[in-house]
Amino acid sequence: MNKPKLLVQSALYLIVCELASFVIVMFFPMAYQSIGVGMSIIFGICSTGACVCLYGDFAWKAGKKAGVKDARLDGVDNSYFGFFMGLVPTLINYVYVLLVYLSKFGVVSYDFYPWYKTLTFYFMPWTYLFAPNSIVDGVSTTMAAVDLPWYGLLIITILPLTFLATCYIAFYVGYKNYDMKSKIVYGK
C-alpha cells in the first residue's frame, strides 16, 4: 500500500467533490428563491451525499486492496489508515473554517465567508440555513462573516468531520472485507 500516494489522492478527491457538488448546486439558488429552506436541506443532503459517495467508494476500494495485501503479510494491520485518508480533506476544510473564524472575530480585515461558500460547494446549501444570500439590486450578495450567528459557526465547524467519518468507516469496511450488501439487502 502506497500511503503517500493515497493521501495525495485523498486531497485531489476534494476537487472532484467540488466539481460534483457544483453540478448539483448549480440550480440551488433558483430553487431556494422559489421554495426556501426545504431546498437547503434537500440540496445539502444531495451535495454532501455526493462527497460521501465519492470518498466512500475511494476509501473502500483502497481499504479492500490494502486488506488483501496485508492478509498476505503476517501481523500487519493497517485498518486504521482510513482515518489518515479522511484527515487530509478534513484539515483542508478546517483551514477554510479557520479563515472564516478569523474574519468573524476581526483578526483579519478581509471577509473570507464568500470564499468559504465558493471553496466548499459541497456544504453551500447547509450555509443557507443560517446565512442565505440576499438579492440587492438584482445581484446575489452573501452575508458578511462578522454577521454569522454562533450556530452557523457551529455548523461549518462540524461539517468537515463528514470526510473523516466517511473515509475511516469505508476504509475499515473494505479492509476487513465486510459484505455490506448481504447485511443490508438480506439482513445477514
JSON list of N, CA and C in Angstrom, two decimals, residues 92-141:
[
{"chain": "A", "resi": 92, "resn": "ILE", "atom": "N", "xyz": [-7.96, 20.29, 5.30]},
{"chain": "A", "resi": 92, "resn": "ILE", "atom": "CA", "xyz": [-8.08, 21.34, 4.26]},
{"chain": "A", "resi": 92, "resn": "ILE", "atom": "C", "xyz": [-9.32, 22.18, 4.52]},
{"chain": "A", "resi": 93, "resn": "ASN", "atom": "N", "xyz": [-10.43, 21.53, 4.85]},
{"chain": "A", "resi": 93, "resn": "ASN", "atom": "CA", "xyz": [-11.65, 22.28, 5.14]},
{"chain": "A", "resi": 93, "resn": "ASN", "atom": "C", "xyz": [-11.53, 23.09, 6.42]},
{"chain": "A", "resi": 94, "resn": "TYR", "atom": "N", "xyz": [-10.78, 22.59, 7.39]},
{"chain": "A", "resi": 94, "resn": "TYR", "atom": "CA", "xyz": [-10.61, 23.36, 8.62]},
{"chain": "A", "resi": 94, "resn": "TYR", "atom": "C", "xyz": [-9.74, 24.60, 8.42]},
{"chain": "A", "resi": 95, "resn": "VAL", "atom": "N", "xyz": [-8.91, 24.61, 7.40]},
{"chain": "A", "resi": 95, "resn": "VAL", "atom": "CA", "xyz": [-8.19, 25.84, 7.06]},
{"chain": "A", "resi": 95, "resn": "VAL", "atom": "C", "xyz": [-9.21, 26.90, 6.63]},
{"chain": "A", "resi": 96, "resn": "TYR", "atom": "N", "xyz": [-10.17, 26.50, 5.80]},
{"chain": "A", "resi": 96, "resn": "TYR", "atom": "CA", "xyz": [-11.23, 27.43, 5.38]},
{"chain": "A", "resi": 96, "resn": "TYR", "atom": "C", "xyz": [-12.05, 27.90, 6.57]},
{"chain": "A", "resi": 97, "resn": "VAL", "atom": "N", "xyz": [-12.39, 26.98, 7.46]},
{"chain": "A", "resi": 97, "resn": "VAL", "atom": "CA", "xyz": [-13.18, 27.32, 8.65]},
{"chain": "A", "resi": 97, "resn": "VAL", "atom": "C", "xyz": [-12.40, 28.29, 9.53]},
{"chain": "A", "resi": 98, "resn": "LEU", "atom": "N", "xyz": [-11.11, 28.04, 9.69]},
{"chain": "A", "resi": 98, "resn": "LEU", "atom": "CA", "xyz": [-10.27, 28.93, 10.50]},
{"chain": "A", "resi": 98, "resn": "LEU", "atom": "C", "xyz": [-10.26, 30.34, 9.91]},
{"chain": "A", "resi": 99, "resn": "LEU", "atom": "N", "xyz": [-10.18, 30.44, 8.59]},
{"chain": "A", "resi": 99, "resn": "LEU", "atom": "CA", "xyz": [-10.20, 31.76, 7.96]},
{"chain": "A", "resi": 99, "resn": "LEU", "atom": "C", "xyz": [-11.53, 32.47, 8.17]},
{"chain": "A", "resi": 100, "resn": "VAL", "atom": "N", "xyz": [-12.63, 31.71, 8.18]},
{"chain": "A", "resi": 100, "resn": "VAL", "atom": "CA", "xyz": [-13.94, 32.31, 8.47]},
{"chain": "A", "resi": 100, "resn": "VAL", "atom": "C", "xyz": [-13.97, 32.82, 9.91]},
{"chain": "A", "resi": 101, "resn": "TYR", "atom": "N", "xyz": [-13.45, 32.03, 10.84]},
{"chain": "A", "resi": 101, "resn": "TYR", "atom": "CA", "xyz": [-13.39, 32.46, 12.24]},
{"chain": "A", "resi": 101, "resn": "TYR", "atom": "C", "xyz": [-12.55, 33.73, 12.38]},
{"chain": "A", "resi": 102, "resn": "LEU", "atom": "N", "xyz": [-11.40, 33.77, 11.70]},
{"chain": "A", "resi": 102, "resn": "LEU", "atom": "CA", "xyz": [-10.55, 34.96, 11.77]},
{"chain": "A", "resi": 102, "resn": "LEU", "atom": "C", "xyz": [-11.25, 36.17, 11.20]},
{"chain": "A", "resi": 103, "resn": "SER", "atom": "N", "xyz": [-12.04, 35.97, 10.15]},
{"chain": "A", "resi": 103, "resn": "SER", "atom": "CA", "xyz": [-12.83, 37.07, 9.58]},
{"chain": "A", "resi": 103, "resn": "SER", "atom": "C", "xyz": [-13.94, 37.49, 10.53]},
{"chain": "A", "resi": 104, "resn": "LYS", "atom": "N", "xyz": [-14.59, 36.52, 11.13]},
{"chain": "A", "resi": 104, "resn": "LYS", "atom": "CA", "xyz": [-15.72, 36.78, 12.03]},
{"chain": "A", "resi": 104, "resn": "LYS", "atom": "C", "xyz": [-15.30, 37.64, 13.23]},
{"chain": "A", "resi": 105, "resn": "PHE", "atom": "N", "xyz": [-14.16, 37.29, 13.81]},
{"chain": "A", "resi": 105, "resn": "PHE", "atom": "CA", "xyz": [-13.73, 37.97, 15.02]},
{"chain": "A", "resi": 105, "resn": "PHE", "atom": "C", "xyz": [-12.77, 39.13, 14.76]},
{"chain": "A", "resi": 106, "resn": "GLY", "atom": "N", "xyz": [-12.63, 39.53, 13.50]},
{"chain": "A", "resi": 106, "resn": "GLY", "atom": "CA", "xyz": [-11.87, 40.72, 13.17]},
{"chain": "A", "resi": 106, "resn": "GLY", "atom": "C", "xyz": [-10.36, 40.59, 13.23]},
{"chain": "A", "resi": 107, "resn": "VAL", "atom": "N", "xyz": [-9.85, 39.38, 13.31]},
{"chain": "A", "resi": 107, "resn": "VAL", "atom": "CA", "xyz": [-8.40, 39.18, 13.34]},
{"chain": "A", "resi": 107, "resn": "VAL", "atom": "C", "xyz": [-7.81, 39.56, 11.98]},
{"chain": "A", "resi": 108, "resn": "VAL", "atom": "N", "xyz": [-8.52, 39.21, 10.91]},
{"chain": "A", "resi": 108, "resn": "VAL", "atom": "CA", "xyz": [-8.15, 39.67, 9.58]},
{"chain": "A", "resi": 108, "resn": "VAL", "atom": "C", "xyz": [-9.27, 40.57, 9.08]},
{"chain": "A", "resi": 109, "resn": "SER", "atom": "N", "xyz": [-8.91, 41.59, 8.33]},
{"chain": "A", "resi": 109, "resn": "SER", "atom": "CA", "xyz": [-9.92, 42.55, 7.88]},
{"chain": "A", "resi": 109, "resn": "SER", "atom": "C", "xyz": [-10.68, 42.06, 6.65]},
{"chain": "A", "resi": 110, "resn": "TYR", "atom": "N", "xyz": [-10.14, 41.06, 5.97]},
{"chain": "A", "resi": 110, "resn": "TYR", "atom": "CA", "xyz": [-10.78, 40.55, 4.76]},
{"chain": "A", "resi": 110, "resn": "TYR", "atom": "C", "xyz": [-11.92, 39.60, 5.14]},
{"chain": "A", "resi": 111, "resn": "ASP", "atom": "N", "xyz": [-13.05, 39.73, 4.46]},
{"chain": "A", "resi": 111, "resn": "ASP", "atom": "CA", "xyz": [-14.21, 38.86, 4.72]},
{"chain": "A", "resi": 111, "resn": "ASP", "atom": "C", "xyz": [-14.05, 37.59, 3.89]},
{"chain": "A", "resi": 112, "resn": "PHE", "atom": "N", "xyz": [-13.71, 36.49, 4.54]},
{"chain": "A", "resi": 112, "resn": "PHE", "atom": "CA", "xyz": [-13.44, 35.23, 3.86]},
{"chain": "A", "resi": 112, "resn": "PHE", "atom": "C", "xyz": [-14.70, 34.40, 3.63]},
{"chain": "A", "resi": 113, "resn": "TYR", "atom": "N", "xyz": [-15.82, 34.76, 4.22]},
{"chain": "A", "resi": 113, "resn": "TYR", "atom": "CA", "xyz": [-17.01, 33.92, 4.13]},
{"chain": "A", "resi": 113, "resn": "TYR", "atom": "C", "xyz": [-17.50, 33.67, 2.69]},
{"chain": "A", "resi": 114, "resn": "PRO", "atom": "N", "xyz": [-17.51, 34.69, 1.80]},
{"chain": "A", "resi": 114, "resn": "PRO", "atom": "CA", "xyz": [-17.91, 34.37, 0.41]},
{"chain": "A", "resi": 114, "resn": "PRO", "atom": "C", "xyz": [-16.96, 33.36, -0.25]},
{"chain": "A", "resi": 115, "resn": "TRP", "atom": "N", "xyz": [-15.69, 33.43, 0.07]},
{"chain": "A", "resi": 115, "resn": "TRP", "atom": "CA", "xyz": [-14.74, 32.46, -0.47]},
{"chain": "A", "resi": 115, "resn": "TRP", "atom": "C", "xyz": [-14.99, 31.08, 0.13]},
{"chain": "A", "resi": 116, "resn": "TYR", "atom": "N", "xyz": [-15.35, 31.04, 1.39]},
{"chain": "A", "resi": 116, "resn": "TYR", "atom": "CA", "xyz": [-15.68, 29.75, 2.02]},
{"chain": "A", "resi": 116, "resn": "TYR", "atom": "C", "xyz": [-16.81, 29.07, 1.28]},
{"chain": "A", "resi": 117, "resn": "LYS", "atom": "N", "xyz": [-17.85, 29.84, 0.97]},
{"chain": "A", "resi": 117, "resn": "LYS", "atom": "CA", "xyz": [-19.00, 29.26, 0.28]},
{"chain": "A", "resi": 117, "resn": "LYS", "atom": "C", "xyz": [-18.61, 28.78, -1.12]},
{"chain": "A", "resi": 118, "resn": "THR", "atom": "N", "xyz": [-17.68, 29.46, -1.76]},
{"chain": "A", "resi": 118, "resn": "THR", "atom": "CA", "xyz": [-17.23, 29.06, -3.10]},
{"chain": "A", "resi": 118, "resn": "THR", "atom": "C", "xyz": [-16.32, 27.84, -3.04]},
{"chain": "A", "resi": 119, "resn": "LEU", "atom": "N", "xyz": [-15.41, 27.81, -2.07]},
{"chain": "A", "resi": 119, "resn": "LEU", "atom": "CA", "xyz": [-14.46, 26.70, -1.97]},
{"chain": "A", "resi": 119, "resn": "LEU", "atom": "C", "xyz": [-15.09, 25.42, -1.42]},
{"chain": "A", "resi": 120, "resn": "THR", "atom": "N", "xyz": [-16.23, 25.55, -0.82]},
{"chain": "A", "resi": 120, "resn": "THR", "atom": "CA", "xyz": [-16.91, 24.37, -0.26]},
{"chain": "A", "resi": 120, "resn": "THR", "atom": "C", "xyz": [-18.34, 24.28, -0.82]},
{"chain": "A", "resi": 121, "resn": "PHE", "atom": "N", "xyz": [-18.45, 24.12, -2.14]},
{"chain": "A", "resi": 121, "resn": "PHE", "atom": "CA", "xyz": [-19.76, 23.97, -2.76]},
{"chain": "A", "resi": 121, "resn": "PHE", "atom": "C", "xyz": [-20.53, 22.82, -2.13]},
{"chain": "A", "resi": 122, "resn": "TYR", "atom": "N", "xyz": [-19.83, 21.78, -1.69]},
{"chain": "A", "resi": 122, "resn": "TYR", "atom": "CA", "xyz": [-20.49, 20.61, -1.13]},
{"chain": "A", "resi": 122, "resn": "TYR", "atom": "C", "xyz": [-21.21, 20.93, 0.17]},
{"chain": "A", "resi": 123, "resn": "PHE", "atom": "N", "xyz": [-20.86, 22.02, 0.84]},
{"chain": "A", "resi": 123, "resn": "PHE", "atom": "CA", "xyz": [-21.55, 22.42, 2.07]},
{"chain": "A", "resi": 123, "resn": "PHE", "atom": "C", "xyz": [-22.39, 23.68, 1.88]},
{"chain": "A", "resi": 124, "resn": "MET", "atom": "N", "xyz": [-22.35, 24.28, 0.71]},
{"chain": "A", "resi": 124, "resn": "MET", "atom": "CA", "xyz": [-23.00, 25.56, 0.49]},
{"chain": "A", "resi": 124, "resn": "MET", "atom": "C", "xyz": [-24.50, 25.56, 0.80]},
{"chain": "A", "resi": 125, "resn": "PRO", "atom": "N", "xyz": [-25.28, 24.54, 0.40]},
{"chain": "A", "resi": 125, "resn": "PRO", "atom": "CA", "xyz": [-26.71, 24.59, 0.75]},
{"chain": "A", "resi": 125, "resn": "PRO", "atom": "C", "xyz": [-26.96, 24.61, 2.25]},
{"chain": "A", "resi": 126, "resn": "TRP", "atom": "N", "xyz": [-26.10, 23.97, 3.04]},
{"chain": "A", "resi": 126, "resn": "TRP", "atom": "CA", "xyz": [-26.28, 23.99, 4.50]},
{"chain": "A", "resi": 126, "resn": "TRP", "atom": "C", "xyz": [-26.07, 25.40, 5.04]},
{"chain": "A", "resi": 127, "resn": "THR", "atom": "N", "xyz": [-25.22, 26.20, 4.40]},
{"chain": "A", "resi": 127, "resn": "THR", "atom": "CA", "xyz": [-24.98, 27.56, 4.89]},
{"chain": "A", "resi": 127, "resn": "THR", "atom": "C", "xyz": [-26.21, 28.45, 4.71]},
{"chain": "A", "resi": 128, "resn": "TYR", "atom": "N", "xyz": [-27.09, 28.09, 3.79]},
{"chain": "A", "resi": 128, "resn": "TYR", "atom": "CA", "xyz": [-28.30, 28.87, 3.58]},
{"chain": "A", "resi": 128, "resn": "TYR", "atom": "C", "xyz": [-29.29, 28.71, 4.74]},
{"chain": "A", "resi": 129, "resn": "LEU", "atom": "N", "xyz": [-29.10, 27.71, 5.58]},
{"chain": "A", "resi": 129, "resn": "LEU", "atom": "CA", "xyz": [-29.97, 27.56, 6.74]},
{"chain": "A", "resi": 129, "resn": "LEU", "atom": "C", "xyz": [-29.78, 28.69, 7.74]},
{"chain": "A", "resi": 130, "resn": "PHE", "atom": "N", "xyz": [-28.55, 29.22, 7.82]},
{"chain": "A", "resi": 130, "resn": "PHE", "atom": "CA", "xyz": [-28.28, 30.27, 8.79]},
{"chain": "A", "resi": 130, "resn": "PHE", "atom": "C", "xyz": [-27.83, 31.58, 8.16]},
{"chain": "A", "resi": 131, "resn": "ALA", "atom": "N", "xyz": [-27.42, 31.55, 6.89]},
{"chain": "A", "resi": 131, "resn": "ALA", "atom": "CA", "xyz": [-26.94, 32.78, 6.25]},
{"chain": "A", "resi": 131, "resn": "ALA", "atom": "C", "xyz": [-27.25, 32.76, 4.76]},
{"chain": "A", "resi": 132, "resn": "PRO", "atom": "N", "xyz": [-28.53, 32.89, 4.40]},
{"chain": "A", "resi": 132, "resn": "PRO", "atom": "CA", "xyz": [-28.86, 32.88, 2.97]},
{"chain": "A", "resi": 132, "resn": "PRO", "atom": "C", "xyz": [-28.37, 34.14, 2.27]},
{"chain": "A", "resi": 133, "resn": "ASN", "atom": "N", "xyz": [-28.11, 34.00, 0.99]},
{"chain": "A", "resi": 133, "resn": "ASN", "atom": "CA", "xyz": [-27.75, 35.17, 0.19]},
{"chain": "A", "resi": 133, "resn": "ASN", "atom": "C", "xyz": [-28.98, 36.06, 0.08]},
{"chain": "A", "resi": 134, "resn": "SER", "atom": "N", "xyz": [-28.73, 37.33, -0.07]},
{"chain": "A", "resi": 134, "resn": "SER", "atom": "CA", "xyz": [-29.84, 38.25, -0.29]},
{"chain": "A", "resi": 134, "resn": "SER", "atom": "C", "xyz": [-29.66, 38.90, -1.66]},
{"chain": "A", "resi": 135, "resn": "ILE", "atom": "N", "xyz": [-30.76, 39.30, -2.26]},
{"chain": "A", "resi": 135, "resn": "ILE", "atom": "CA", "xyz": [-30.73, 39.93, -3.57]},
{"chain": "A", "resi": 135, "resn": "ILE", "atom": "C", "xyz": [-30.77, 41.44, -3.36]},
{"chain": "A", "resi": 136, "resn": "VAL", "atom": "N", "xyz": [-29.71, 42.12, -3.80]},
{"chain": "A", "resi": 136, "resn": "VAL", "atom": "CA", "xyz": [-29.64, 43.57, -3.70]},
{"chain": "A", "resi": 136, "resn": "VAL", "atom": "C", "xyz": [-29.42, 44.10, -5.11]},
{"chain": "A", "resi": 137, "resn": "ASP", "atom": "N", "xyz": [-30.39, 44.87, -5.61]},
{"chain": "A", "resi": 137, "resn": "ASP", "atom": "CA", "xyz": [-30.35, 45.43, -6.96]},
{"chain": "A", "resi": 137, "resn": "ASP", "atom": "C", "xyz": [-30.13, 44.35, -8.01]},
{"chain": "A", "resi": 138, "resn": "GLY", "atom": "N", "xyz": [-30.77, 43.21, -7.84]},
{"chain": "A", "resi": 138, "resn": "GLY", "atom": "CA", "xyz": [-30.69, 42.12, -8.79]},
{"chain": "A", "resi": 138, "resn": "GLY", "atom": "C", "xyz": [-29.43, 41.28, -8.70]},
{"chain": "A", "resi": 139, "resn": "VAL", "atom": "N", "xyz": [-28.57, 41.59, -7.71]},
{"chain": "A", "resi": 139, "resn": "VAL", "atom": "CA", "xyz": [-27.32, 40.85, -7.54]},
{"chain": "A", "resi": 139, "resn": "VAL", "atom": "C", "xyz": [-27.37, 40.09, -6.22]},
{"chain": "A", "resi": 140, "resn": "SER", "atom": "N", "xyz": [-27.00, 38.82, -6.26]},
{"chain": "A", "resi": 140, "resn": "SER", "atom": "CA", "xyz": [-26.98, 37.99, -5.06]},
{"chain": "A", "resi": 140, "resn": "SER", "atom": "C", "xyz": [-25.74, 38.33, -4.23]},
{"chain": "A", "resi": 141, "resn": "THR", "atom": "N", "xyz": [-25.97, 38.71, -2.98]},
{"chain": "A", "resi": 141, "resn": "THR", "atom": "CA", "xyz": [-24.84, 39.03, -2.10]},
{"chain": "A", "resi": 141, "resn": "THR", "atom": "C", "xyz": [-24.89, 38.12, -0.88]}
]
